[in-house]
Short mmCIF file of C-alpha atoms in Angstrom, two decimals:
data_model
loop_
_atom_site.label_atom_id
_atom_site.label_comp_id
_atom_site.label_asym_id
_atom_site.label_seq_id
_atom_site.Cartn_x
_atom_site.Cartn_y
_atom_site.Cartn_z
CA GLY A 1 144.87 79.44 84.74
CA GLU A 2 149.22 79.35 84.98
CA ASN A 3 150.75 76.02 84.99
CA VAL A 4 154.17 75.91 85.96
CA GLU A 5 156.51 72.34 86.01
CA GLN A 6 159.70 71.15 87.03
CA HIS A 7 162.47 69.98 85.41
CA PRO A 8 164.12 67.53 86.17
CA SER A 9 162.02 65.83 89.55
CA THR A 10 165.27 64.43 91.00
CA LEU A 11 169.21 65.72 90.69
CA SER A 12 171.94 64.35 92.37
CA VAL A 13 175.35 66.25 92.54
CA GLN A 14 178.65 65.85 94.13
CA GLU A 15 179.35 68.03 97.23
CA GLY A 16 181.23 71.52 95.74
CA ASP A 17 179.27 71.01 92.22
CA SER A 18 177.10 73.36 90.60
CA ALA A 19 173.08 72.28 90.51
CA VAL A 20 170.76 74.00 87.91
CA ILE A 21 167.13 73.77 88.10
CA LYS A 22 164.88 74.28 85.54
CA CYS A 23 161.21 75.05 85.83
CA THR A 24 158.52 76.60 82.92
CA TYR A 25 155.40 78.64 83.11
CA SER A 26 152.56 79.57 81.16
CA ASP A 27 150.69 82.40 81.91
CA SER A 28 152.52 85.02 79.87
CA ALA A 29 150.95 87.95 82.52
CA SER A 30 152.87 86.50 85.28
CA ASN A 31 155.96 88.94 86.97
CA TYR A 32 156.97 87.16 89.90
CA PHE A 33 158.36 83.86 90.36
CA PRO A 34 160.24 82.92 93.68
CA TRP A 35 161.95 79.85 94.89
CA TYR A 36 161.78 78.80 98.16
CA LYS A 37 163.95 74.89 100.27
CA GLN A 38 161.74 72.73 101.75
CA GLU A 39 163.41 71.08 104.92
CA LEU A 40 162.60 67.42 105.52
CA GLY A 41 159.64 67.78 107.63
CA LYS A 42 159.55 71.41 107.78
CA ARG A 43 158.09 74.54 106.40
CA PRO A 44 158.75 76.04 102.23
CA GLN A 45 160.60 79.22 102.73
CA LEU A 46 162.40 81.50 100.26
CA ILE A 47 165.23 81.28 99.59
CA ILE A 48 165.18 84.06 96.18
CA ASP A 49 162.68 85.50 93.96
CA ILE A 50 162.76 87.95 90.52
CA ARG A 51 160.70 90.57 89.30
CA SER A 52 160.28 90.37 85.41
CA ASN A 53 161.62 93.94 85.05
CA VAL A 54 165.34 91.53 86.24
CA GLY A 55 166.96 88.97 83.83
CA GLU A 56 169.20 87.90 87.20
CA LYS A 57 169.46 88.04 90.44
CA LYS A 58 172.87 86.70 92.56
CA ASP A 59 172.78 85.75 96.16
CA GLN A 60 175.95 84.63 97.92
CA ARG A 61 175.96 81.07 96.15
CA ILE A 62 172.35 80.67 94.57
CA ALA A 63 171.43 82.70 91.41
CA VAL A 64 168.20 83.27 89.86
CA THR A 65 167.71 83.68 85.72
CA LEU A 66 164.68 84.76 84.05
CA ASN A 67 163.50 84.41 80.53
CA LYS A 68 160.21 86.31 79.26
CA THR A 69 159.91 85.35 76.13
CA ALA A 70 160.74 82.03 76.59
CA LYS A 71 158.91 81.38 79.33
CA HIS A 72 161.75 79.59 81.82
CA PHE A 73 163.17 80.25 85.41
CA SER A 74 166.14 78.71 86.61
CA LEU A 75 167.94 78.07 89.74
CA HIS A 76 171.40 77.47 90.12
CA ILE A 77 173.31 76.87 92.67
CA THR A 78 177.20 76.69 92.66
CA GLU A 79 179.65 75.04 95.20
CA THR A 80 176.57 72.81 96.70
CA GLN A 81 177.16 71.38 100.32
CA PRO A 82 175.07 68.77 101.73
CA GLU A 83 172.90 71.14 104.09
CA ASP A 84 171.80 72.26 100.37
CA SER A 85 170.26 68.65 100.22
CA ALA A 86 166.05 69.55 100.26
CA VAL A 87 162.88 69.71 97.99
CA TYR A 88 163.04 73.08 95.66
CA PHE A 89 160.21 74.72 94.69
CA CYS A 90 159.71 77.45 91.49
CA ALA A 91 156.54 79.07 91.88
CA ALA A 92 155.13 82.46 89.51
CA SER A 93 152.30 84.65 90.16
CA THR A 94 150.63 87.12 88.04
CA GLY A 95 151.60 90.78 90.94
CA ALA A 96 149.60 91.74 93.84
CA ASN A 97 146.82 90.15 95.40
CA SER A 98 147.05 86.81 93.20
CA LYS A 99 147.83 83.71 94.42
CA LEU A 100 151.18 82.28 93.68
CA THR A 101 151.14 78.57 91.41
CA PHE A 102 153.75 75.95 92.89
CA GLY A 103 155.59 73.39 90.44
CA LYS A 104 155.70 70.30 92.19
CA GLY A 105 159.43 70.43 93.52
CA ILE A 106 162.59 69.10 92.68
CA THR A 107 164.09 66.75 95.48
CA LEU A 108 167.84 67.66 94.84
CA SER A 109 170.17 65.27 97.30
CA VAL A 110 173.92 66.85 97.60
CA ARG A 111 176.56 63.62 97.90
CA PRO A 112 179.13 64.16 100.33
CA ASP B 1 156.01 88.27 115.31
CA ALA B 2 156.33 84.25 115.98
CA GLY B 3 155.29 84.19 112.14
CA VAL B 4 152.51 81.98 110.46
CA ILE B 5 150.71 79.84 113.45
CA GLN B 6 149.19 76.92 112.79
CA SER B 7 147.11 74.20 115.07
CA PRO B 8 146.70 71.48 115.83
CA ARG B 9 150.98 70.17 114.21
CA HIS B 10 149.09 66.79 113.97
CA GLU B 11 145.59 65.62 113.72
CA VAL B 12 144.43 61.99 113.63
CA THR B 13 140.79 61.13 112.91
CA GLU B 14 138.63 58.71 111.91
CA MET B 15 136.89 58.66 108.37
CA GLY B 16 133.81 61.00 108.50
CA GLN B 17 134.59 62.92 111.18
CA GLU B 18 135.21 66.55 111.11
CA VAL B 19 138.24 68.22 111.34
CA THR B 20 139.39 71.76 111.41
CA LEU B 21 142.42 73.43 110.62
CA ARG B 22 143.36 76.37 112.35
CA CYS B 23 145.34 79.39 111.16
CA LYS B 24 146.77 82.79 112.47
CA PRO B 25 148.41 84.86 109.39
CA ILE B 26 151.34 87.31 110.36
CA SER B 27 150.07 90.55 111.53
CA GLY B 28 149.69 93.21 108.89
CA HIS B 29 149.20 90.76 106.56
CA ASN B 30 146.29 91.13 104.37
CA SER B 31 146.74 87.88 102.22
CA LEU B 32 146.09 84.36 103.50
CA PHE B 33 147.02 81.07 101.16
CA TRP B 34 145.71 77.34 102.47
CA TYR B 35 148.08 75.04 100.57
CA ARG B 36 147.59 70.99 100.85
CA GLN B 37 150.71 69.01 99.94
CA THR B 38 150.80 65.35 99.31
CA MET B 39 153.40 63.09 97.49
CA MET B 40 152.14 62.79 94.26
CA ARG B 41 150.55 66.27 94.04
CA GLY B 42 152.68 68.72 95.75
CA LEU B 43 151.93 72.24 96.78
CA GLU B 44 148.62 72.62 95.98
CA LEU B 45 146.47 76.09 96.09
CA LEU B 46 142.91 75.43 97.45
CA ILE B 47 141.81 79.00 98.71
CA TYR B 48 143.10 82.30 98.59
CA PHE B 49 142.05 85.78 100.97
CA ASN B 50 142.62 89.10 100.11
CA ASN B 51 141.27 90.47 102.92
CA ASN B 52 139.66 88.91 104.61
CA VAL B 53 137.78 88.24 101.41
CA PRO B 54 138.00 84.71 99.11
CA ILE B 55 139.07 85.75 96.05
CA ASP B 56 139.88 81.71 94.39
CA ASP B 57 138.41 78.68 95.76
CA SER B 58 138.71 77.18 92.60
CA GLY B 59 141.27 74.47 94.31
CA MET B 60 138.72 73.74 96.94
CA PRO B 61 138.39 69.58 95.89
CA GLU B 62 135.07 69.48 96.76
CA ASP B 63 131.84 70.48 98.76
CA ARG B 64 133.44 68.60 102.08
CA PHE B 65 135.79 71.65 102.03
CA SER B 66 135.13 75.23 103.35
CA ALA B 67 136.89 77.55 104.70
CA LYS B 68 136.34 80.81 106.35
CA MET B 69 138.62 83.99 107.69
CA PRO B 70 135.89 85.56 110.14
CA ASN B 71 138.79 88.39 110.54
CA ALA B 72 142.17 89.52 110.07
CA SER B 73 143.99 87.40 112.40
CA PHE B 74 142.17 84.08 112.63
CA SER B 75 141.72 81.55 109.64
CA THR B 76 139.57 77.79 109.28
CA LEU B 77 139.51 75.48 106.76
CA LYS B 78 137.06 72.66 108.04
CA ILE B 79 137.07 68.99 106.01
CA GLN B 80 132.92 67.53 107.03
CA PRO B 81 133.28 64.68 106.15
CA SER B 82 137.07 63.30 106.01
CA GLU B 83 137.87 60.92 103.77
CA PRO B 84 140.74 58.64 104.27
CA ARG B 85 141.82 60.70 100.85
CA ASP B 86 142.16 63.68 102.78
CA SER B 87 145.43 62.66 104.49
CA ALA B 88 148.29 65.64 103.86
CA VAL B 89 150.19 68.32 105.17
CA TYR B 90 148.11 71.42 105.13
CA PHE B 91 149.50 74.98 104.94
CA CYS B 92 149.14 77.83 105.19
CA ALA B 93 150.62 80.87 104.24
CA SER B 94 150.41 84.97 104.51
CA SER B 95 151.87 88.14 103.02
CA TRP B 96 151.66 91.49 102.39
CA GLY B 97 149.66 91.86 99.22
CA SER B 98 150.21 95.51 97.86
CA ASP B 99 153.44 94.35 96.26
CA LEU B 100 155.10 91.16 94.68
CA THR B 101 156.32 90.11 98.23
CA GLU B 102 157.27 86.64 99.70
CA ALA B 103 153.88 84.13 101.53
CA PHE B 104 155.17 83.05 105.11
CA PHE B 105 154.39 79.49 105.83
CA GLY B 106 152.93 78.03 108.93
CA GLN B 107 154.60 74.61 109.88
CA GLY B 108 151.44 72.99 108.50
CA THR B 109 149.39 69.66 110.27
CA ARG B 110 150.12 66.80 109.58
CA LEU B 111 146.22 65.43 108.45
CA THR B 112 145.25 61.59 108.71
CA VAL B 113 142.40 60.14 108.74
CA VAL B 114 141.95 56.31 109.13
#
């Protein structure tokens, strides 16, 4: 089955700096890659996703890049703010009606 | 729509007791997922249903865990008997499975087995 790994497990950045979170996946059939943000005590919520026919996607301060050859994808957050502090999960899926496999999550801390 | 609704939000029970967690997916969604979240293991998929049919239950830890989806608007996850190591946050999520789409999570049930 699919195996999704995230690196590093924790990340601390200064407010205003950029943060990059990387994920690798094992199943070459995976074609959907969402990122979820989970604030303390709350539910995971989708912040951005990318499909395999696209190499990069941006939404304001966040962007995701996908390298299908290397089987890795990354979340980029620019101009980080304290409210970006949360746990970020990457996930992969092989398609419709299939399951999402999540990475273990990374705790991002943005220092004011 | 109120989103995915889970109940109860918190459950404290004694070891050996039966625990039932409930989930109401978003109306119109046809895929439903049960996840367990712990610090050590992260978000683990326990089981998922498509059109009320269990598709993959390989994540269910052992026979003490069972899940049902009797109709499109309701699912249960049952633990019998419960053990302290079952303590975790259990999330239910739903999605419209005809395409690659977002899974919407419920607020979760925090289960503590003492």
